[in-house]
XYZ file of C-alpha atoms in Angstrom:
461
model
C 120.251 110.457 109.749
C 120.001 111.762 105.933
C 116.048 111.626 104.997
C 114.607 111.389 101.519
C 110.991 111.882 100.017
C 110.465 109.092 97.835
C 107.906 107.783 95.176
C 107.687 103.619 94.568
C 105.167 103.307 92.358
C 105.175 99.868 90.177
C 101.904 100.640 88.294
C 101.458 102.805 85.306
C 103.415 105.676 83.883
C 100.639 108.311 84.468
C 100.866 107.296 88.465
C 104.325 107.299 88.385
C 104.922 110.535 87.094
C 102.563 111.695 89.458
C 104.461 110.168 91.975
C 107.810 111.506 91.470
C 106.248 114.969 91.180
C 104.469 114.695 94.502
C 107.889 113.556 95.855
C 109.557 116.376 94.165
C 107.258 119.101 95.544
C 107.199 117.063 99.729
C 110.970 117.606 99.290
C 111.424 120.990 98.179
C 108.938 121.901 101.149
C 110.973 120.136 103.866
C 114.643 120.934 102.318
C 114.725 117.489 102.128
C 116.622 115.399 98.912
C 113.752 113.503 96.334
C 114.367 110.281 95.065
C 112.529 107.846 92.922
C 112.145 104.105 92.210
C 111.662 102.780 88.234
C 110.925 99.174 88.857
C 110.432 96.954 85.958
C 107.805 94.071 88.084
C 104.769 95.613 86.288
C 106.020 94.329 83.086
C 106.565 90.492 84.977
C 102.533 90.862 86.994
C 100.875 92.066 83.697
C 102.111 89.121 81.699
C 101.272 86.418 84.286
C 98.357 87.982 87.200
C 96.695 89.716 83.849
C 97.124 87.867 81.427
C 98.583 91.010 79.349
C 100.478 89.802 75.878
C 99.893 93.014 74.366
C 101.693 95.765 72.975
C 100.259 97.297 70.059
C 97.264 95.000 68.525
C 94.909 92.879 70.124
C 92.028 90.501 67.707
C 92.700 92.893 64.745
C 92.500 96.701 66.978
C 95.382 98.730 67.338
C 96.140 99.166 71.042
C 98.173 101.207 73.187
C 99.088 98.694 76.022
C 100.492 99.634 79.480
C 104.035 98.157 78.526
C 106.629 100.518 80.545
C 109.966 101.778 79.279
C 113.409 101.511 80.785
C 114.179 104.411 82.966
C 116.993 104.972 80.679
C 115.191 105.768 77.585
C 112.803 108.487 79.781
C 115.286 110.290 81.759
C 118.910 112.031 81.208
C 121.807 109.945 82.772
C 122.215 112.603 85.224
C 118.601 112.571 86.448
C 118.825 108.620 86.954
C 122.350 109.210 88.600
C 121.314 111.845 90.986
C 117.552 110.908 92.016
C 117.111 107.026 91.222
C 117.520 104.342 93.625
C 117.310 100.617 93.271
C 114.564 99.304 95.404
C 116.761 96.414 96.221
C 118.124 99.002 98.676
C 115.066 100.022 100.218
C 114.678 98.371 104.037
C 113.182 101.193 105.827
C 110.512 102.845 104.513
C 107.394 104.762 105.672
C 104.402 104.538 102.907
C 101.742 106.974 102.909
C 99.781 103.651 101.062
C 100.235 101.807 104.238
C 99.644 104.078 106.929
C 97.295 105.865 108.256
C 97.987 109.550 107.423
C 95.552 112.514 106.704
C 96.866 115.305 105.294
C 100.090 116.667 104.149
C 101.169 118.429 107.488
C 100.281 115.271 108.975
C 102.410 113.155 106.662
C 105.767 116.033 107.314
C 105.331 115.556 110.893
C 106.066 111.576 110.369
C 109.164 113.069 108.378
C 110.526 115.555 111.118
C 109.605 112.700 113.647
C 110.073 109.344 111.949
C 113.239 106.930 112.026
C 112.616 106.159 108.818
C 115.191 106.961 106.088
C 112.586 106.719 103.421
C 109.185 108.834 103.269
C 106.898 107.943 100.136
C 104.720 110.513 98.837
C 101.149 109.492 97.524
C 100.534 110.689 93.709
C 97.067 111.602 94.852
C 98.280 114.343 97.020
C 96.217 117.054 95.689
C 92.730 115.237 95.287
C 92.477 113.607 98.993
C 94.665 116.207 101.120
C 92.312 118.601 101.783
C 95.060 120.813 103.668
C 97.107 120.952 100.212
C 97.705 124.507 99.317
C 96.116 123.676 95.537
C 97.090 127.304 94.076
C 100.984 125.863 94.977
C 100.894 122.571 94.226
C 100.082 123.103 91.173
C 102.544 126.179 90.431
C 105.579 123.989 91.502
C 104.093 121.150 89.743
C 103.948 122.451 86.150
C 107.905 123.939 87.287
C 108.697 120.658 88.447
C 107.740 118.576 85.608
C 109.022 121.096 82.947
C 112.510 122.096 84.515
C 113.669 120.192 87.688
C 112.394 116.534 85.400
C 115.145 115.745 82.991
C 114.338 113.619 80.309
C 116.685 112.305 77.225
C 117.456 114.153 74.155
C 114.888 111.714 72.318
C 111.632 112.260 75.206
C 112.352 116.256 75.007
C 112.028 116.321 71.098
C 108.540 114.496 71.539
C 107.568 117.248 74.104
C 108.732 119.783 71.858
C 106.736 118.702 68.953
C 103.768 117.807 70.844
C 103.842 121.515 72.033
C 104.186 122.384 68.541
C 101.364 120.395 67.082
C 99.209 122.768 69.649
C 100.776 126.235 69.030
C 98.987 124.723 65.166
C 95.686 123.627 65.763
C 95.166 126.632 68.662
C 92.388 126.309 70.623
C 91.209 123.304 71.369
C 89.369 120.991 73.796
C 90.483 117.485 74.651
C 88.676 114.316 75.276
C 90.537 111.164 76.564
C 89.343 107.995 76.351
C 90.612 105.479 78.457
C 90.472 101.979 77.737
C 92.508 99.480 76.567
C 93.205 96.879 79.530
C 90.147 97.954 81.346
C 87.938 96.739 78.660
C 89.520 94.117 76.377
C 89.762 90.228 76.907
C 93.836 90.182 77.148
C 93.751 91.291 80.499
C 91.777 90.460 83.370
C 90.462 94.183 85.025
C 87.402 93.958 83.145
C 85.941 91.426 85.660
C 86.677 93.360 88.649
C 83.475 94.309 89.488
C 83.432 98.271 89.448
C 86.725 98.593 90.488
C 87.841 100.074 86.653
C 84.131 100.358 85.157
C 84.392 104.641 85.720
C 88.032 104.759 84.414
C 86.681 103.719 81.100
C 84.677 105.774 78.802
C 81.854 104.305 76.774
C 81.893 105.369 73.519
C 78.174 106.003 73.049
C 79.045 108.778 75.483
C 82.318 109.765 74.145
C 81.025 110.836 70.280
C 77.543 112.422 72.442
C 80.900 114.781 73.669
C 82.527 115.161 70.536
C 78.727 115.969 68.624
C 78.395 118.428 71.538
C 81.174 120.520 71.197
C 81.806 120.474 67.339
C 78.116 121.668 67.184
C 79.456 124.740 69.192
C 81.655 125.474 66.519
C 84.395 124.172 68.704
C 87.768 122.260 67.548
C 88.409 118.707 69.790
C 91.091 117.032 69.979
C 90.861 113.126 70.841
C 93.370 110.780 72.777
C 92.964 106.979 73.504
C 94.825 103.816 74.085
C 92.263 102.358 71.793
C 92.882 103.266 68.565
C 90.657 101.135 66.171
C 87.736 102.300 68.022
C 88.565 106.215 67.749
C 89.233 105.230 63.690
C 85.143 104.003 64.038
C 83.986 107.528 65.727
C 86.033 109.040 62.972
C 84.303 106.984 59.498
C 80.671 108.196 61.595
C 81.863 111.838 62.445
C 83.279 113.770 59.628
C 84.379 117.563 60.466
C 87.441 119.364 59.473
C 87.205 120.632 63.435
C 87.754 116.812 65.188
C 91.683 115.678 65.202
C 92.738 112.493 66.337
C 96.332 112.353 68.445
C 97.531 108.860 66.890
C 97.070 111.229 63.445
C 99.342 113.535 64.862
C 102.732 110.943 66.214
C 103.874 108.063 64.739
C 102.072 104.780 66.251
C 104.500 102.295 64.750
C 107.544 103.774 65.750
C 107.213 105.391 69.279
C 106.531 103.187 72.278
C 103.720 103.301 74.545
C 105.395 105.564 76.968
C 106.533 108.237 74.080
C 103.038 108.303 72.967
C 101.632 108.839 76.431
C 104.331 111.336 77.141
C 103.345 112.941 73.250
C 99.710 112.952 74.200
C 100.015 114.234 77.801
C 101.840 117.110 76.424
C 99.138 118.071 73.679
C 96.271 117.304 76.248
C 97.555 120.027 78.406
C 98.165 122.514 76.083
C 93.817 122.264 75.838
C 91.611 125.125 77.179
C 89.022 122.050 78.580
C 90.322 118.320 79.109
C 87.413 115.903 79.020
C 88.355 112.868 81.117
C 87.863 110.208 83.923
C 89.989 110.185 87.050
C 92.719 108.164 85.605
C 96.022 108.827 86.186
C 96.650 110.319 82.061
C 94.128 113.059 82.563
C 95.128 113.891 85.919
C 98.953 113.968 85.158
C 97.836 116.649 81.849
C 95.685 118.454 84.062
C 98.386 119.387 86.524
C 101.315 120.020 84.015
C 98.987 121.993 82.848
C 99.222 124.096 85.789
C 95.191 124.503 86.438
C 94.398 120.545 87.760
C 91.130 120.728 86.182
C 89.350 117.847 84.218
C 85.490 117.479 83.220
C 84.225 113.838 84.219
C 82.003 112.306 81.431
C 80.045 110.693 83.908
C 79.584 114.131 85.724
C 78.490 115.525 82.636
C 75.039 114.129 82.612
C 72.353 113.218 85.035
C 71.313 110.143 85.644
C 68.308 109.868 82.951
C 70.256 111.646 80.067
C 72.784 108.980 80.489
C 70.936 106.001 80.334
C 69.292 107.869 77.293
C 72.731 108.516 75.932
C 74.080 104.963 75.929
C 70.558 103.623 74.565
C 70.683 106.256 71.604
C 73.991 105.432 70.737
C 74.414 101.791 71.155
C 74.214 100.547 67.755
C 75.736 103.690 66.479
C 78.726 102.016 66.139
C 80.358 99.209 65.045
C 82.749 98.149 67.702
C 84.830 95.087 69.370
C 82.636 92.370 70.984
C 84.576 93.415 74.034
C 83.796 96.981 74.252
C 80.225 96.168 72.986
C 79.973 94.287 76.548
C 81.665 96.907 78.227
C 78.846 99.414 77.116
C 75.981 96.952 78.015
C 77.187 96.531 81.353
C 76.911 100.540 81.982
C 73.046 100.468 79.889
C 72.601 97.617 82.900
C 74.274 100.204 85.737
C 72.825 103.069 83.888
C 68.819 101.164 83.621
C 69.327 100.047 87.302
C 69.644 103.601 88.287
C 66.125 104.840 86.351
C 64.380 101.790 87.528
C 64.469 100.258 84.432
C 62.606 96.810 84.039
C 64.379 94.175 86.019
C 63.524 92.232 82.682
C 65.609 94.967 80.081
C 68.694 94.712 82.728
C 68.854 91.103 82.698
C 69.081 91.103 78.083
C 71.814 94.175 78.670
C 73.714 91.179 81.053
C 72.766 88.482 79.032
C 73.351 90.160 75.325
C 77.306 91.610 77.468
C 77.346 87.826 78.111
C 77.516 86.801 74.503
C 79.722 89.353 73.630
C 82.699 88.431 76.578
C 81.612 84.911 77.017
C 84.852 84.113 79.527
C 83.743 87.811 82.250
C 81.960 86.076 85.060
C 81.169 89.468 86.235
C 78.016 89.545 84.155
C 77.058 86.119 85.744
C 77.409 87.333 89.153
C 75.210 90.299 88.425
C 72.491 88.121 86.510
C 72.438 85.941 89.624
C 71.967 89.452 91.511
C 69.412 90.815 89.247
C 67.571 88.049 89.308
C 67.394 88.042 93.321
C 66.670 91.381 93.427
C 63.501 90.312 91.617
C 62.531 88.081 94.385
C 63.379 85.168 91.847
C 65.436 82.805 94.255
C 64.768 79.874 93.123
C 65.327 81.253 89.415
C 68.554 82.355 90.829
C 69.706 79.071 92.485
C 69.121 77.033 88.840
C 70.999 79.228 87.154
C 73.398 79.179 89.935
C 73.146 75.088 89.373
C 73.629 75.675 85.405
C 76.915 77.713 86.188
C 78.782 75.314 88.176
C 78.337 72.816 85.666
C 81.260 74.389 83.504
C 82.285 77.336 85.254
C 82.178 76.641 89.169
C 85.741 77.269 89.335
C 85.633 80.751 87.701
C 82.895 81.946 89.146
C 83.637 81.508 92.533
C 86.998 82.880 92.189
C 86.064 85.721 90.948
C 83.214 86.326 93.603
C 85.169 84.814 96.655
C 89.228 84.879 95.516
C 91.576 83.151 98.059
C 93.648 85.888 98.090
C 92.471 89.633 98.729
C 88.669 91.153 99.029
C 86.330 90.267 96.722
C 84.987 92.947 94.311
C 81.476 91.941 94.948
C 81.018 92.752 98.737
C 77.625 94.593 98.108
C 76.290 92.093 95.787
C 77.581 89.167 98.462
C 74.560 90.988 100.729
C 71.396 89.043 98.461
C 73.738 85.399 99.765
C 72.871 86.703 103.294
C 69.760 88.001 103.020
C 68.059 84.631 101.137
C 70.661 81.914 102.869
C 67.958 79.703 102.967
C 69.529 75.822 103.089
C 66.768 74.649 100.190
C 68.910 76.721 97.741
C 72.293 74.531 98.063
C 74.217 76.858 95.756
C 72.928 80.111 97.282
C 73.504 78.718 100.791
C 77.069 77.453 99.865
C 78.263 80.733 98.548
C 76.664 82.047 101.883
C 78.784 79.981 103.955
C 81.800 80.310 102.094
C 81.440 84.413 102.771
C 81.371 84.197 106.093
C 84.862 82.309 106.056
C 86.280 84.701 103.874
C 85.293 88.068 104.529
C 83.715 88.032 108.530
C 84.075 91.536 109.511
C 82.198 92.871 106.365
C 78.942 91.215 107.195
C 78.682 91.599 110.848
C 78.845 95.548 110.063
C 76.426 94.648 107.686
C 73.811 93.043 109.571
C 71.685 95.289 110.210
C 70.940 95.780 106.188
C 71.056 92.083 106.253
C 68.104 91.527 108.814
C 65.832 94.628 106.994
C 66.491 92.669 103.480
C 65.030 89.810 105.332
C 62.696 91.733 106.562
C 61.645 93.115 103.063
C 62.683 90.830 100.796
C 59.013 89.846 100.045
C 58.451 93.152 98.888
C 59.188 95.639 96.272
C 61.894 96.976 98.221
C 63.861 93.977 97.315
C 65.513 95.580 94.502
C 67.212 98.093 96.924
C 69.472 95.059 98.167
């Protein structure tokens, strides 16, 4: 039976091209034939799951949206012809994203030993293999991508001048900043607890970068998918040494994928990449050849953080949304340094005003607030909530469908499920129903919360 090493990814482009290099690189080590899915549903669950109606402005900013591109404008005919398969036609596959599998050796022997015609290979294959030969992976990568890939006449001429545009400015560092869907109003990830919180960059943090290294005499190069709020770092920071990528390609004519593809290029052509794990700066940092990014939340400890995002807040003059989006990380940041339980709550309250529709910043003021030992506090504004948002609330803390984002926070329900606070005790009850399992491995921290919950140790919970 003929065997194939496949990547099925319906997210993003930067984990799909991940993907199909992964897949590329499992099949040249097992002599086995690659092949690779280019399904068009993320276009159909962004517009109706995420609310995503988006392509290339949003309330007056010029975005880069997530909007994917026919397989037929990215690859050569041939490429499409002899790798691409119609997932229609996919009825027996193993998925690395499914199973349990530990490491790449232990993934080939499901391969030789499987009845499977279909093997999918994980895009994260060098981060959480530890038994991946890096040094390789990374050789055949950057050969993969720029030889074995085929891409149409129109994608190559974007590679080529991207690569151009580098051999020009000469050496530079790049700093990405993603954002975009993770932080504006059009699409629902912002709400997801923490979930996309450390794919985004703050900005406060992102022009502390960009100070940094043009005070080293040192030329930077910035990508984002959010372009108005780049255009802001640029009217504050003026330096013949700071370029901006959407200066460099055409924004009105290319599509979101050509940019990324533009960008990806020009980001790996960098001698450092500043970036979070996403998927863009990983996919640079391997075409590259060397896999190596610097984190921006690795970059600083703890303290010089906070101190960061509190020196820089007003710095700028950004989106309501992305003004939230940087209070909710002075609130994650404060929590932290043991900031006043009293400063957290304004950061929630103030991100509240900005994103009036993100529950998130609810759920964590009813937290904060019962981390103070305020439970009664808690269960009014609990009451207050349900008068106009009950519905949204509790969807977001207990959805019908899937695990909530909030497990840890769901804790303070079980540690003060008193029945004198109705609300408190409801959301109490309705956790048990939902998510069993998650508590009773819990309950030991449950009973020491109850335990200490009269103390200062409260906050810990």
């Amino acid at each position: 039976m003929e065997k194939f090493i496949i990547s099925n990814r319906e997210d993003s482009n930067g984990t799909r091209f991940l993907g199909l290099i992964s897949a590329f690189y499992v099949a040249k080590r097992n002599n086995i034939k690659p092949c690779f899915t280019w399904s068009e549903s993320i276009e159909k669950l962004v517009a109706t799951e995420m609310n995503l109606q988006v392509d290339k402005s949003f309330s007056n900013q010029k975005i880069i949206s997530t909007n994917i591109d026919l397989k037929e404008d990215i690859f050569a005919q041939n490429f499409i012809n002899a790798y691409c398969i119609e997932q229609s036609k996919i009825n027996d596959i193993f998925s690395v994203y499914k199973e349990s599998v530990n490491g790449l050796k232990h993934f080939e022997e499901f391969i030789k030993k499987g009845d499977k015609t279909f093997y999918e290979a994980p895009f994260w294959m060098m981060y959480y293999w530890k038994d991946v030969d890096k040094e390789d992976y990374l050789k055949q990568a950057k050969y993969i991508w720029e030889n074995e890939i085929v891409f149409t006449p129109k994608i190559f001429d974007i590679i080529t001048s991207a690569k151009k545009q580098a051999e020009k400015i000469e050496n530079y560092i790049a700093l990405h900043i993603r954002n975009g869907d993770t932080v504006y109003s059009y699409a629902n990830f912002r709400k997801y607890n923490l979930s996309t919180t450390y794919h985004a960059t703050p900005y406060e943090i992102a022009i502390e970068i960009i100070q940094k290294e043009l005070s080293l005499g040192n030329k930077i190069v910035v990508f984002t998918d959010d372009i108005s709020s780049v255009e802001e770092i640029l009217r504050i920071v003026k330096s013949k040494n700071i370029f901006f990528a959407n200066d460099l390609r055409d924004f009105d004519s290319l599509t979101p994928t050509q940019m990324l593809i533009y960008d990806i290029t020009l980001m790996s052509k960098a001698d450092k990449i500043y970036g979070t794990y996403s998927a863009v700066t990983r996919l640079s940092s391997i075409i590259a050849g060397h896999g190596q990014h610097i984190n921006p939340y690795e970059l600083f400890s703890k303290k010089e953080f906070y101190n960061v995002m509190k020196k820089n807040f007003n710095l700028l003059k950004l989106h309501p949304d992305q003004k939230a989006f940087s209070l909710f990380h002075l609130y994650l940041s404060g929590l932290k340094n043991n900031e006043k339980f009293e400063i957290l709550e304004s950061y929630l309250k103030m991100a509240l005003e900005f994103d009036n529709e993100n529950d998130k910043y609810r759920i964590y003021i009813v937290d904060c607030l019962m981390k103070q030992g305020k439970i009664k506090a808690a269960e009014e504004y609990l009451q207050e909530i349900f008068k106009t948002r009950k519905k949204e609330f509790m969807s977001l803390l207990l959805p019908n469908k899937g695990e909530s984002s909030f497990l840890k926070l769901l804790i303070n329900y079980h540690i003060n499920n008193s029945p004198k606070y109705k609300h408190i005790y409801d959301i109490y009850l309705k956790s048990l129903e939902c998510i069993p399992k998650y508590f009773h491995k819990k309950r030991h921290k449950i009973t020491l919360g109850k335990l200490l919950k009269k103390t200062c140790l409260r906050k810990r919970f």
